[in-house]
């Protein structure tokens, strides 16, 4: 009844590393999670800074 399988490789989960079968699969899952979180990077920040520097010197009241 409490037999779960590793979501990474499908092997029976280990009591210590559940729901994964091993530490390795646990890290794999963590890696996937982090990679997904990094899928939304702030790439425009660099451009924004550049734009502001240029813009700042040109407009004076
Ligand atoms: Zn596994």
Short mmCIF file of C-alpha atoms and ligand atoms in Angstrom, two decimals:
data_model
loop_
_atom_site.label_atom_id
_atom_site.label_comp_id
_atom_site.label_asym_id
_atom_site.label_seq_id
_atom_site.Cartn_x
_atom_site.Cartn_y
_atom_site.Cartn_z
CA UNK A 1 0.00 0.00 0.00
CA UNK A 2 2.80 2.37 0.82
CA UNK A 3 4.78 1.37 -2.21
CA UNK A 4 5.71 4.48 -4.06
CA UNK A 5 7.96 4.68 -7.02
CA UNK A 6 10.66 7.17 -7.81
CA UNK A 7 9.27 9.93 -10.02
CA UNK A 8 12.61 10.17 -11.77
CA UNK A 9 13.44 6.62 -12.75
CA UNK A 10 10.38 4.63 -11.64
CA UNK A 11 12.20 2.37 -9.21
CA UNK A 12 10.71 1.63 -5.79
CA UNK A 13 11.24 4.58 -3.49
CA UNK A 14 13.71 4.31 -0.67
CA UNK A 15 12.55 4.91 2.90
CA UNK A 16 15.33 7.40 3.45
CA UNK A 17 15.13 9.23 0.17
CA UNK A 18 11.44 8.99 -0.56
CA UNK A 19 9.68 9.77 -2.67
CA UNK A 20 12.86 9.07 -4.60
CA UNK A 21 14.85 5.88 -4.82
CA UNK A 22 18.17 7.46 -4.09
CA UNK A 23 19.96 10.68 -3.34
CA UNK A 24 20.91 10.92 -6.95
CA UNK A 25 17.35 11.01 -8.20
CA UNK A 26 16.54 13.49 -5.51
CA UNK A 27 19.20 15.81 -6.85
CA UNK A 28 17.99 15.30 -10.38
CA UNK A 29 14.55 16.41 -9.35
CA UNK A 30 15.93 19.41 -7.51
CA UNK A 31 17.96 20.31 -10.54
CA UNK A 32 14.91 20.20 -12.76
CA UNK A 33 13.04 22.38 -10.36
CA UNK A 34 15.78 24.98 -10.25
CA UNK A 35 16.22 24.96 -13.98
CA UNK A 36 12.53 25.68 -14.31
CA UNK A 37 12.79 28.55 -11.88
CA UNK A 38 15.59 30.02 -13.89
CA UNK A 39 13.55 29.90 -17.05
CA UNK A 40 12.35 33.43 -16.39
CA UNK A 41 15.52 35.48 -16.17
CA UNK A 42 15.73 39.24 -16.14
CA UNK A 43 17.60 39.65 -19.36
CA UNK A 44 16.34 43.14 -19.98
CA UNK A 45 17.92 44.50 -16.85
CA UNK A 46 21.21 44.99 -18.62
CA UNK A 47 19.61 46.94 -21.40
CA UNK A 48 17.65 49.03 -19.00
CA UNK A 49 20.72 50.18 -17.16
CA UNK A 50 22.40 51.13 -20.37
CA UNK A 51 19.40 53.04 -21.56
CA UNK A 52 19.17 54.99 -18.35
CA UNK A 53 22.78 56.04 -18.51
CA UNK A 54 22.35 57.42 -22.00
CA UNK A 55 19.05 59.00 -21.21
CA UNK A 56 20.33 60.64 -18.06
CA UNK A 57 22.96 62.74 -19.78
CA UNK A 58 20.76 64.05 -22.51
CA UNK A 59 17.82 65.59 -20.80
CA UNK A 60 18.44 68.65 -18.76
CA UNK A 61 15.81 71.14 -17.82
ZN1 LIG B 1 15.18 6.99 -8.95
#
